[in-house]
PDB file of C-alpha atoms in Angstrom:
ATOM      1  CA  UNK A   1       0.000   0.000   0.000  1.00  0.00           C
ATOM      2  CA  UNK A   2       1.097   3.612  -0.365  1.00  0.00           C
ATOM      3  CA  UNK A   3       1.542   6.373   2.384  1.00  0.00           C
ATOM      4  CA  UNK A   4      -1.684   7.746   1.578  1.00  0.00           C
ATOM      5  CA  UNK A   5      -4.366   5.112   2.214  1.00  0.00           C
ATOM      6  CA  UNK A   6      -7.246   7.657   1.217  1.00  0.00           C
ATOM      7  CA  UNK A   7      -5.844   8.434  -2.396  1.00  0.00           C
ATOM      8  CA  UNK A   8      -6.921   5.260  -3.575  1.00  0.00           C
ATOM      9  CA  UNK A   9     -10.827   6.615  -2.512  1.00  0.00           C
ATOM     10  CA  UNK A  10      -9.873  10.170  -3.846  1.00  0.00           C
ATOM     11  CA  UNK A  11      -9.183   8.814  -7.453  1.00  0.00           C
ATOM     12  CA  UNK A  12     -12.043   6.344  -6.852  1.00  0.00           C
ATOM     13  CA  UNK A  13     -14.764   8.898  -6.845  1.00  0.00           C
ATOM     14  CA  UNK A  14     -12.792  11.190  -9.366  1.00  0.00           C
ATOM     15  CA  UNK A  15     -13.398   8.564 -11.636  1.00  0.00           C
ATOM     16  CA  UNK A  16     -16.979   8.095 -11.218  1.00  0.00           C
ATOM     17  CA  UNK A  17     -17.379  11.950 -11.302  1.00  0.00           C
ATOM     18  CA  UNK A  18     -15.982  11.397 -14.952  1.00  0.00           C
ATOM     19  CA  UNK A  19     -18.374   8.040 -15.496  1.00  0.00           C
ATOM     20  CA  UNK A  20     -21.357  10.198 -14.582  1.00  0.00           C
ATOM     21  CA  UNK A  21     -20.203  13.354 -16.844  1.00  0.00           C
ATOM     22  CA  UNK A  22     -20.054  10.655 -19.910  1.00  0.00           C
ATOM     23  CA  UNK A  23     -23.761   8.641 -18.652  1.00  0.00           C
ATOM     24  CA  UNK A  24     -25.521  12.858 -18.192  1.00  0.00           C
ATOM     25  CA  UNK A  25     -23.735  14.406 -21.090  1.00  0.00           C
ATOM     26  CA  UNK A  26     -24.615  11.437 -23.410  1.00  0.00           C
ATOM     27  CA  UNK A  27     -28.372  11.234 -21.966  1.00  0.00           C
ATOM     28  CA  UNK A  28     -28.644  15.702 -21.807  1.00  0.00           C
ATOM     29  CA  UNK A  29     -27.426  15.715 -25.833  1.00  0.00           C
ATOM     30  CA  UNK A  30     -30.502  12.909 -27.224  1.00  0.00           C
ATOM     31  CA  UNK A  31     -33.378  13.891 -24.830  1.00  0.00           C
ATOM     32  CA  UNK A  32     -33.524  17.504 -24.832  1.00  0.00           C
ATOM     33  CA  UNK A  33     -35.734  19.766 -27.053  1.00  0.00           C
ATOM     34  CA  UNK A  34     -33.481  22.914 -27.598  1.00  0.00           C
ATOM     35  CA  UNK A  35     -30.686  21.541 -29.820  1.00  0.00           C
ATOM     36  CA  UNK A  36     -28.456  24.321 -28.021  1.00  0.00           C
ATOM     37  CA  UNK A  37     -28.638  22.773 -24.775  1.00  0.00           C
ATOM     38  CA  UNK A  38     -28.187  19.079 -26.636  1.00  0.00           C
ATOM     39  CA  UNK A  39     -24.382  20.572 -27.988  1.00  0.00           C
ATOM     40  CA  UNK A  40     -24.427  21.373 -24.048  1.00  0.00           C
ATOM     41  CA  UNK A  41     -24.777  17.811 -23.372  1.00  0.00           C
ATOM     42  CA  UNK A  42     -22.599  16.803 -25.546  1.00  0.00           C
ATOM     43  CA  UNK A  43     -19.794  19.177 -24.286  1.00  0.00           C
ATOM     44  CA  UNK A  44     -19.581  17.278 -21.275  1.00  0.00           C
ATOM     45  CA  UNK A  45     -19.856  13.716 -22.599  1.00  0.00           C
ATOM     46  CA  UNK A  46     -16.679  15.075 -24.438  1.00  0.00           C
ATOM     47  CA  UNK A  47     -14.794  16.509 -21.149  1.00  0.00           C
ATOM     48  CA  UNK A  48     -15.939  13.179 -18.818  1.00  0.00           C
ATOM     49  CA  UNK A  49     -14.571  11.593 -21.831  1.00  0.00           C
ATOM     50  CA  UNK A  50     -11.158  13.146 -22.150  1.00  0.00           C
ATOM     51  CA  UNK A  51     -10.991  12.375 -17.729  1.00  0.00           C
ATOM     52  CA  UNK A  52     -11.302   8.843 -18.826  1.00  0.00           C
ATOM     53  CA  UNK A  53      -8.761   9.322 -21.903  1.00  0.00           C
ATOM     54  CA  UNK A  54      -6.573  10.134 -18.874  1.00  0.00           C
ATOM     55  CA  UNK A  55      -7.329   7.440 -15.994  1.00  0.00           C
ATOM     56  CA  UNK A  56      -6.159   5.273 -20.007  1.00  0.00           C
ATOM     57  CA  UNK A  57      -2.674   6.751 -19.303  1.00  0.00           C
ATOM     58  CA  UNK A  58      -2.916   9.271 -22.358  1.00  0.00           C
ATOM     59  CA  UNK A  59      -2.435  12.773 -21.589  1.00  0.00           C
ATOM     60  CA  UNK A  60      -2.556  13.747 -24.835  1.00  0.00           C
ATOM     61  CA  UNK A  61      -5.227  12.126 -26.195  1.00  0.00           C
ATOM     62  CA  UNK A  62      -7.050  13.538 -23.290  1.00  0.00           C
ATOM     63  CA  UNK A  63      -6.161  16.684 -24.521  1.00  0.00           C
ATOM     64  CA  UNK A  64      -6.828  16.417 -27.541  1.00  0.00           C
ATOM     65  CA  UNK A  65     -10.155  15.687 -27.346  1.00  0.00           C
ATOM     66  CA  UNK A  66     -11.058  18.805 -25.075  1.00  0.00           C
ATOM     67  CA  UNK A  67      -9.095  20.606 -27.958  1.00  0.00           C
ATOM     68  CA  UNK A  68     -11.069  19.466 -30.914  1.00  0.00           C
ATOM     69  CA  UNK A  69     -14.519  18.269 -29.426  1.00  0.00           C
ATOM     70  CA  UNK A  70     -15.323  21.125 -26.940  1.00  0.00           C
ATOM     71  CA  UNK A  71     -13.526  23.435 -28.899  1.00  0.00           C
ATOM     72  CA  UNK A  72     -13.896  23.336 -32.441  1.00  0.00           C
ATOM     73  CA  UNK A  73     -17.031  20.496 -32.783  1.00  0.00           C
ATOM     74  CA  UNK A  74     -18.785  21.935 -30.391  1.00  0.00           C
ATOM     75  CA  UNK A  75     -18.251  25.692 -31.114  1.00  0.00           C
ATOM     76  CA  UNK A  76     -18.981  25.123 -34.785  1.00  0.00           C
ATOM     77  CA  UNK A  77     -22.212  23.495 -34.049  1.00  0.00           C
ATOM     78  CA  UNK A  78     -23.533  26.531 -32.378  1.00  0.00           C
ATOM     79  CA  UNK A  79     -22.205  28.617 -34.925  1.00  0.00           C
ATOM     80  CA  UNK A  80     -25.237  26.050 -37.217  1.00  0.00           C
ATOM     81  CA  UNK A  81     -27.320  26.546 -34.206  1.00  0.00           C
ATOM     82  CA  UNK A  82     -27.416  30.215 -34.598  1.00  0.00           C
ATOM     83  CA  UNK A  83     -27.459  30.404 -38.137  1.00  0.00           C
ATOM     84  CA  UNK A  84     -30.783  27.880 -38.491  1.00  0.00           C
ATOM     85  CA  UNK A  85     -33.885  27.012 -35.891  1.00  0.00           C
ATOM     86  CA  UNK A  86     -33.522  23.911 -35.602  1.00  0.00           C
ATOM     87  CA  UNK A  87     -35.568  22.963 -32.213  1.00  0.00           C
ATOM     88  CA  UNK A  88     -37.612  20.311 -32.480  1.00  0.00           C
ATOM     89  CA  UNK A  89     -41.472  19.962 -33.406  1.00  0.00           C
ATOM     90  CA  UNK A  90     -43.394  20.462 -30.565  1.00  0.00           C
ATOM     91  CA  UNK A  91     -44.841  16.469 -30.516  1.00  0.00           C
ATOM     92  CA  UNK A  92     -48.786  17.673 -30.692  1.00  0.00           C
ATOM     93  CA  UNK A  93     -48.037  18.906 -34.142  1.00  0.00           C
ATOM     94  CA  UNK A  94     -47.594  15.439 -34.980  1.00  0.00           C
ATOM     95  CA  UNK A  95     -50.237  13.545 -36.293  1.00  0.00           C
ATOM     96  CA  UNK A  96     -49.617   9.816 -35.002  1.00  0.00           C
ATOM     97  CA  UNK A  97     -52.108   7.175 -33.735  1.00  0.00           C
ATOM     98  CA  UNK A  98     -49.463   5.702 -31.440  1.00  0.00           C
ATOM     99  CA  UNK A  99     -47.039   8.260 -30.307  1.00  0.00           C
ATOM    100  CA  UNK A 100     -45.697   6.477 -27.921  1.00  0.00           C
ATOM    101  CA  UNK A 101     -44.778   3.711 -29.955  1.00  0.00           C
ATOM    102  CA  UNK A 102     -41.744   5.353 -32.162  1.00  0.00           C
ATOM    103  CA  UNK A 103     -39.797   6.213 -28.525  1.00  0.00           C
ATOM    104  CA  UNK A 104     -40.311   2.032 -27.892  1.00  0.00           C
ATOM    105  CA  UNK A 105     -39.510   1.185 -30.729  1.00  0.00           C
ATOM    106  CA  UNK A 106     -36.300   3.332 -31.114  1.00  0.00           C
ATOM    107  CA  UNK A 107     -35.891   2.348 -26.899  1.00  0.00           C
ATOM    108  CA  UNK A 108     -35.914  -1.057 -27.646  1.00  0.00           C
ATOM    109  CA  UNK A 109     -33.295  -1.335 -30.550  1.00  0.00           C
ATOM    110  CA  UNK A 110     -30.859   1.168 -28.539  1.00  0.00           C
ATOM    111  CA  UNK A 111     -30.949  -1.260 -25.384  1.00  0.00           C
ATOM    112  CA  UNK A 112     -30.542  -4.364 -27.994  1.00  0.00           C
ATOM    113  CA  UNK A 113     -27.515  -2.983 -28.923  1.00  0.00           C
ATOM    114  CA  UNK A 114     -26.299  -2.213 -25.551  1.00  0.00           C
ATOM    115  CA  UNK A 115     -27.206  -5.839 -24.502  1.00  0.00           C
ATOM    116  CA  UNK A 116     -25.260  -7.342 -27.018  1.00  0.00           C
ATOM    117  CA  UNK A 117     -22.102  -5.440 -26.883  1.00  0.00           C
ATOM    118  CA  UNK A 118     -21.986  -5.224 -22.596  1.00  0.00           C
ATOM    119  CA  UNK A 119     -22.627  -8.886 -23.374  1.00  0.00           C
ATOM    120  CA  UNK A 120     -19.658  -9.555 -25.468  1.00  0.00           C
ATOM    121  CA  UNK A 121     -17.087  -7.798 -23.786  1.00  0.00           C
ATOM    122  CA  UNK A 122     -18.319  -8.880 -20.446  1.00  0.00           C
ATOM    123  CA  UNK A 123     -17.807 -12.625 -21.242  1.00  0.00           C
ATOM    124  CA  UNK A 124     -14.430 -12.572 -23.249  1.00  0.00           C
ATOM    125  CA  UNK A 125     -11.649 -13.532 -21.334  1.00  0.00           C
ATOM    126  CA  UNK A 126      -9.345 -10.005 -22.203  1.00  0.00           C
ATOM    127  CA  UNK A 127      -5.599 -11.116 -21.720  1.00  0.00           C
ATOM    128  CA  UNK A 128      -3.121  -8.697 -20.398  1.00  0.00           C
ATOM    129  CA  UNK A 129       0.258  -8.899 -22.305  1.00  0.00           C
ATOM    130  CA  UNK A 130       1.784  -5.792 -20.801  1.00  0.00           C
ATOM    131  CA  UNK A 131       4.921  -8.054 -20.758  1.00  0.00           C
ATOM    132  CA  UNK A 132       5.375  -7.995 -24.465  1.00  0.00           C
ATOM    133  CA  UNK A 133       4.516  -4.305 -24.741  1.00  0.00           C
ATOM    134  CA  UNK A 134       7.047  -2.709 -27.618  1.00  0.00           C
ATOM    135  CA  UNK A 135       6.709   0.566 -26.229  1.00  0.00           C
ATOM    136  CA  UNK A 136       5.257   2.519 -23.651  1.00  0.00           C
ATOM    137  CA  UNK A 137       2.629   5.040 -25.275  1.00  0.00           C
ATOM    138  CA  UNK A 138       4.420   7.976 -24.069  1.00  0.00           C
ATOM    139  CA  UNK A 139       3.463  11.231 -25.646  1.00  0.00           C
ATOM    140  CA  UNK A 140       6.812  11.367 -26.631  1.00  0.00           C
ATOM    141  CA  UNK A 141       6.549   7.450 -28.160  1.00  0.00           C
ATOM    142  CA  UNK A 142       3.341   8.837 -30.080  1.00  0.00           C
ATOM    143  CA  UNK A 143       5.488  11.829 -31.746  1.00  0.00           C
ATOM    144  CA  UNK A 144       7.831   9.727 -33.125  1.00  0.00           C
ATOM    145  CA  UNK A 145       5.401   7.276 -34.043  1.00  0.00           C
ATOM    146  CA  UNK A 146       3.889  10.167 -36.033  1.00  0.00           C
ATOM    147  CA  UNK A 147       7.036  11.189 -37.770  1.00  0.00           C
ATOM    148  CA  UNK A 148       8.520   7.767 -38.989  1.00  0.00           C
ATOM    149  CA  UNK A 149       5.714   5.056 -38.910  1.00  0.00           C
ATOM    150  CA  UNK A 150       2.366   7.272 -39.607  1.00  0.00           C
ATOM    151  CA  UNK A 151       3.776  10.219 -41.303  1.00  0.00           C
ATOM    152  CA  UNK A 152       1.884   9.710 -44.759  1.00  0.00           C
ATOM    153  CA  UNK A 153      -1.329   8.876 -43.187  1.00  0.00           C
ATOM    154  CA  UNK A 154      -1.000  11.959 -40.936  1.00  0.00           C
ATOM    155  CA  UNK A 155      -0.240  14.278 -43.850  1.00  0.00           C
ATOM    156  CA  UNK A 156      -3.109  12.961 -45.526  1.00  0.00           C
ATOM    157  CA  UNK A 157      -5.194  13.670 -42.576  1.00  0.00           C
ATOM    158  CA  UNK A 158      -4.213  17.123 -42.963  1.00  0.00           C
ATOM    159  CA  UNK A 159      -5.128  17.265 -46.357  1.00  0.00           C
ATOM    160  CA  UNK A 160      -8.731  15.478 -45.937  1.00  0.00           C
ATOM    161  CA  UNK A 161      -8.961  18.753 -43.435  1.00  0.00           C
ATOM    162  CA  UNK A 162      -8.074  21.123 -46.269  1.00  0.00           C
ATOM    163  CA  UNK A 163     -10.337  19.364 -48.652  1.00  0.00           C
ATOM    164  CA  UNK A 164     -12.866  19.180 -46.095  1.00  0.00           C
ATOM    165  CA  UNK A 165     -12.762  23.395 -45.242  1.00  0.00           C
ATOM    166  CA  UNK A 166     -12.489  24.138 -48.761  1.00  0.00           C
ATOM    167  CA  UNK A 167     -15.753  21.905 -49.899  1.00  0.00           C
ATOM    168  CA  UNK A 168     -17.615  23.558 -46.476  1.00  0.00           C
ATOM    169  CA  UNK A 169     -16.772  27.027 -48.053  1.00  0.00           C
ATOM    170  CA  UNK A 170     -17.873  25.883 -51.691  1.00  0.00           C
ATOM    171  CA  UNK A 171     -20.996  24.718 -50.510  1.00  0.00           C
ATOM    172  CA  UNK A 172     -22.438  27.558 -48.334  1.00  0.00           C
ATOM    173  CA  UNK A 173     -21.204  30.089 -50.982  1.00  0.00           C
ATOM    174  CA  UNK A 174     -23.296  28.235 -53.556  1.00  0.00           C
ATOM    175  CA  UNK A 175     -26.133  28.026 -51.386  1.00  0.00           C
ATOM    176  CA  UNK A 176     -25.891  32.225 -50.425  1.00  0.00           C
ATOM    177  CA  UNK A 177     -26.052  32.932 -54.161  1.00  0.00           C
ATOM    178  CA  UNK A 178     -29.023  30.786 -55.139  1.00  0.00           C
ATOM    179  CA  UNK A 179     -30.328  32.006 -51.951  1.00  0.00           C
TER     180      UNK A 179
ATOM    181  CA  UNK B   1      -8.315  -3.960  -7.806  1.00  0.00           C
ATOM    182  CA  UNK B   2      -9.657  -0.996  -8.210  1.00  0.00           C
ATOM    183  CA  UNK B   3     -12.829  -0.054 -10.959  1.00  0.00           C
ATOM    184  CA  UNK B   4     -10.716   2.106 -13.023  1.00  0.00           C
ATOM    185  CA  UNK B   5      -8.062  -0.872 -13.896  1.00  0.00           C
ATOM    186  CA  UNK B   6     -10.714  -3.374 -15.254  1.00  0.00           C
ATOM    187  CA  UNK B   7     -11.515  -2.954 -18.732  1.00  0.00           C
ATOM    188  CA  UNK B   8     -14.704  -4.571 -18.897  1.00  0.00           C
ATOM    189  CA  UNK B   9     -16.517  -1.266 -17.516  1.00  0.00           C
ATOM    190  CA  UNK B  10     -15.029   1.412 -20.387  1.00  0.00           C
ATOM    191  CA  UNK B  11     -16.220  -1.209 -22.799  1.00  0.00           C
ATOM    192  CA  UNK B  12     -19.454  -1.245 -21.204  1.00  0.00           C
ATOM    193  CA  UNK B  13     -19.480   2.275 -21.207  1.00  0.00           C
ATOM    194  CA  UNK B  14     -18.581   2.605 -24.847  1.00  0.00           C
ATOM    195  CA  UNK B  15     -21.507   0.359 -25.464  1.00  0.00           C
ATOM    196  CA  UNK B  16     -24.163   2.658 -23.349  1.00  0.00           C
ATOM    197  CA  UNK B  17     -22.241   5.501 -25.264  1.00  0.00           C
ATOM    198  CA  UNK B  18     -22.885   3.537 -28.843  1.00  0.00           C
ATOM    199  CA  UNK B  19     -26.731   2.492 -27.740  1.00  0.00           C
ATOM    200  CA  UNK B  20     -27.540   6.363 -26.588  1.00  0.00           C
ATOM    201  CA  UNK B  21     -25.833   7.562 -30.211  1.00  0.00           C
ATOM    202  CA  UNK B  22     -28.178   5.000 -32.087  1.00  0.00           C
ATOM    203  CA  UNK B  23     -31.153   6.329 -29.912  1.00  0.00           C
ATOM    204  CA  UNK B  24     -30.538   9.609 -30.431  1.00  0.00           C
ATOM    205  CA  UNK B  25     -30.304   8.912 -34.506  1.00  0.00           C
ATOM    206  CA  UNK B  26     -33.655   7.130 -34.549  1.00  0.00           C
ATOM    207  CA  UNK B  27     -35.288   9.478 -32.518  1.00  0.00           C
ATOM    208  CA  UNK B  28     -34.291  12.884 -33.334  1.00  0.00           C
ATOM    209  CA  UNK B  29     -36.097  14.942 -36.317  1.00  0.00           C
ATOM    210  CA  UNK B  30     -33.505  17.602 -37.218  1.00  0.00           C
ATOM    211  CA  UNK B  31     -30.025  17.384 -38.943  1.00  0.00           C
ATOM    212  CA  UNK B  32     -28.280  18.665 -36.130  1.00  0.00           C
ATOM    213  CA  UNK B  33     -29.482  16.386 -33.543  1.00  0.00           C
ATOM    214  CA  UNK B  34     -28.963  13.639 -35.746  1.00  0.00           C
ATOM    215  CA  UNK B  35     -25.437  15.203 -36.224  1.00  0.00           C
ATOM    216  CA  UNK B  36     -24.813  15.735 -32.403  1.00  0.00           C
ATOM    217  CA  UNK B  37     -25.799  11.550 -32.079  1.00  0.00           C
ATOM    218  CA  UNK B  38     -23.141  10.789 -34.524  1.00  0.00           C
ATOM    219  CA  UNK B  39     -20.484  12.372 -32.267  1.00  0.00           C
ATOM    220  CA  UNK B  40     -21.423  10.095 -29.771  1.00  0.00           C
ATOM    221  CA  UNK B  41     -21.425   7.092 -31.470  1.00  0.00           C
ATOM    222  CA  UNK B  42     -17.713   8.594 -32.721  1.00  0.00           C
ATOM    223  CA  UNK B  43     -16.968   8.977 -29.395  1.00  0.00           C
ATOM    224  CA  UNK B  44     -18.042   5.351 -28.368  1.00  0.00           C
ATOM    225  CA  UNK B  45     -15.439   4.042 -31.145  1.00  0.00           C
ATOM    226  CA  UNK B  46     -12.502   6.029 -29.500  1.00  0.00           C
ATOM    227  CA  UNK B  47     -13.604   4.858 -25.949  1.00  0.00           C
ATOM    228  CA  UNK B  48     -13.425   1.442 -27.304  1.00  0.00           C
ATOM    229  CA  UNK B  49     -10.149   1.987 -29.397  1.00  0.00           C
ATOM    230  CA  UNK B  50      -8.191   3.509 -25.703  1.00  0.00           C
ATOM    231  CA  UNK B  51      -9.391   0.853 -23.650  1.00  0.00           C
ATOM    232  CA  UNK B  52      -8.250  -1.730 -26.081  1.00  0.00           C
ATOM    233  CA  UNK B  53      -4.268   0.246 -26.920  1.00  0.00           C
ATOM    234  CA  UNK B  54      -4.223   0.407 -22.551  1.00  0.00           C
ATOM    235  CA  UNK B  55      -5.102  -2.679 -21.588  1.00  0.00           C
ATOM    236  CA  UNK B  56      -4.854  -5.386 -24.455  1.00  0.00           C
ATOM    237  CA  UNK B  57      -3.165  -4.183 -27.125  1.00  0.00           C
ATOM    238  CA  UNK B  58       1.179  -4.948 -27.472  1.00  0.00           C
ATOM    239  CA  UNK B  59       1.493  -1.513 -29.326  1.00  0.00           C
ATOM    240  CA  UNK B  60      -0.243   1.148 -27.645  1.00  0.00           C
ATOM    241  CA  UNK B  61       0.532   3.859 -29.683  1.00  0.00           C
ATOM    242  CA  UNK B  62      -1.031   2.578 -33.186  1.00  0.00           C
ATOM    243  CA  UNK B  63      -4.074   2.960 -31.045  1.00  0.00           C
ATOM    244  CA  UNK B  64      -3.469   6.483 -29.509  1.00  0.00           C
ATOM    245  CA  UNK B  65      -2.711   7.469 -33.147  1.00  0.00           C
ATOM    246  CA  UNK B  66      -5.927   6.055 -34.416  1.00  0.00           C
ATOM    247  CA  UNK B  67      -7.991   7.627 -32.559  1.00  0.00           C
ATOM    248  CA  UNK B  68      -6.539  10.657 -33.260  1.00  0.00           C
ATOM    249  CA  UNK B  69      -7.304  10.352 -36.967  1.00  0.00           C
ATOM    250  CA  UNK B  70     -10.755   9.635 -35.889  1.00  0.00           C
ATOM    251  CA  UNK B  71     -11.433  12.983 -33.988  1.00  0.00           C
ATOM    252  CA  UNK B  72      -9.257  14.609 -36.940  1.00  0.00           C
ATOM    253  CA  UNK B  73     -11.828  13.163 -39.907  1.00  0.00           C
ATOM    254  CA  UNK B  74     -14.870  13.826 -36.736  1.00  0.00           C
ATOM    255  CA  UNK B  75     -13.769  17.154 -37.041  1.00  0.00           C
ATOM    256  CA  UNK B  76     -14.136  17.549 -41.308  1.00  0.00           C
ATOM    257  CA  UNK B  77     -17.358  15.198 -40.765  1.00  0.00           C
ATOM    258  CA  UNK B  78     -18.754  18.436 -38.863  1.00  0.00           C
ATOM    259  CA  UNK B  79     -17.364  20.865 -40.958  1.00  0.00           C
ATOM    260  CA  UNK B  80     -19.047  19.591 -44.519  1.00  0.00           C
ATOM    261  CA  UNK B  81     -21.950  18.324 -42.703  1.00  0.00           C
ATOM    262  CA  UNK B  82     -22.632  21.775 -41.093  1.00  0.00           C
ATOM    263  CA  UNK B  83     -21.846  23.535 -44.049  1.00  0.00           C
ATOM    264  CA  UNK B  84     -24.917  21.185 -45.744  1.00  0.00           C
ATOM    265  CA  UNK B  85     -27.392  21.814 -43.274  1.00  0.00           C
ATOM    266  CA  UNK B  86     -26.767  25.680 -43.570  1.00  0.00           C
ATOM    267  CA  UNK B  87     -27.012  25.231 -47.312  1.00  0.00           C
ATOM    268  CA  UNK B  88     -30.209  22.564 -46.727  1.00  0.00           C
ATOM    269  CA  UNK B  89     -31.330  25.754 -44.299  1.00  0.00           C
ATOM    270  CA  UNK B  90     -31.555  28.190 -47.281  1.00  0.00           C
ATOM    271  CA  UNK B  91     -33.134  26.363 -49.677  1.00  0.00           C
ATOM    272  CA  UNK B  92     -35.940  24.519 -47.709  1.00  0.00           C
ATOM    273  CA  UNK B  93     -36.358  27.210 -44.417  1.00  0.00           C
ATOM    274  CA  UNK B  94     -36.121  24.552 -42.286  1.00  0.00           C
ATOM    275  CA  UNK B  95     -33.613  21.269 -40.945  1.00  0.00           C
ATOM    276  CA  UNK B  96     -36.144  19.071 -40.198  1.00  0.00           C
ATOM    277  CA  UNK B  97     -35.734  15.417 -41.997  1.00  0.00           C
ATOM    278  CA  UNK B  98     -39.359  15.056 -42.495  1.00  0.00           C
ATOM    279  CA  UNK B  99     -39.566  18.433 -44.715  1.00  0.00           C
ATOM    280  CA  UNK B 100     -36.774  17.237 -46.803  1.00  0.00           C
ATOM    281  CA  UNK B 101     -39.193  15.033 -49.049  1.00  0.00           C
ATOM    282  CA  UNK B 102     -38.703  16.554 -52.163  1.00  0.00           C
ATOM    283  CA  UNK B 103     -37.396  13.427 -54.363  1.00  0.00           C
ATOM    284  CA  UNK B 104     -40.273  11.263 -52.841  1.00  0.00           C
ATOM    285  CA  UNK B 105     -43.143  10.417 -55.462  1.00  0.00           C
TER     286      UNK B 105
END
């Protein structure tokens, strides 16, 4: 044991904090009516996410995804939320016999999936070769990683983002002038 | 040993995180919801990717990397998609998936 028997409790419950931001952001971002407060929710299934990036011994992927998800993702899809309405139809405007039936339906098929997968990775038998590890995930592993092994599939990420800004630019120009 | 060394409950939370992102696309009626649910599901397939670099995998850092790609094409996914829906937006006056009809007979 270590000199500080109460540490163990400390990152215990820091660790379930981060469980519970994951469970309530996930659960906030699919249930809500106001689409702003469902980029909200997913804000902080994104932060609990990058706590349990770190309790996975990755620093960097942890931050990382604050960077990118919270940041940009996030940020951008308020910029959409301002520029459209998109809340969602109040439900008496919809004209269905059953309306209870599509939130079963769509309940049902979500925890059918859930079943299945807890299921499987429940019941395999996960070894643990951390003895024939051939390196150590570091950050500074990952940047050399980056530079010899994965350097032409990271510069083609980097393109696929230049690509990908240039077609967002062609296509809501396009759509101003028609407009 | 403690909860946070097992990695049977990140999987299972990757697969709450996968089942709430398929909810979400079934039962939301805009683009941008349906959007937001695709993040999670995105976000349930990195979960799954560190949990298996940390605890099963013999190179950690192929998965690390990986799942950096994935928030880097997450990340142009938004960007075009976004850019649609505001295009969708001035065409139609509206982002809901029921309007969008116009190709039905």
């Amino acid at each position: 044991m270590n000199a500080f028997p109460a540490s163990d409790w400390l990152l215990l419950g820091i660790f379930l904090a981060f469980v519970a931001a994951t469970v309530a952001g996930a659960l906030i971002a699919v249930n809500t009516v106001r689409i702003i407060r469902s980029v909200c929710g997913l804000a902080i299934c994104c932060v609990g996410l990058a706590g349990l990036f770190y309790f996975l011994s990755s620093p960097f992927l942890a931050l990382m995804e604050i960077l990118i998800y919270v940041g940009a993702v996030c940020v951008t899809i308020i910029f959409a939320v301002m520029l459209a309405e998109p809340d969602e139809p109040t439900p008496e405007r919809l004209v269905k016999p059953y309306p209870i039936l599509g939130f079963l339906a769509a309940a049902a098929i979500a925890a059918g999936v859930f079943y299945g997968v807890a299921h499987l990775s429940l019941d395999t038998g996960w070894l643990n070769p951390a003895a024939s590890r051939v390196n150590d995930g570091s950050v500074h592993a990952i940047g050399v990683a980056l530079l010899t092994t994965y350097s032409l599939p990271f510069e083609l990420i980097s393109l696929v983002l230049l690509v990908a800004i240039l077609g967002a630019l062609a296509i809501a120009h396009d759509g101003r002038r028609k407009g | 040993m403690l909860l946070y060394d097992h990695p049977q409950v990140y999987l299972v939370l990757a697969a709450f995180l996968l089942a709430v992102g398929i909810y979400g696309l079934l039962r939301r009626r805009t683009l941008i919801g349906m959007l937001i649910s695709g993040e999670l599901i995105f976000a349930a397939a990195s979960l799954n990717i560190m949990t298996i670099q940390r605890f099963i995998s013999p190179d950690p850092v192929a998965g690390q990397i990986f799942v950096l790609f994935i928030m880097g094409l997450a990340a142009a996914e938004v960007a075009i998609a976004l850019s649609i829906i505001i295009a969708i937006y001035r065409n139609y006056r509206s982002i809901q998936a029921k309007e969008l009809s116009e190709l039905k007979g």
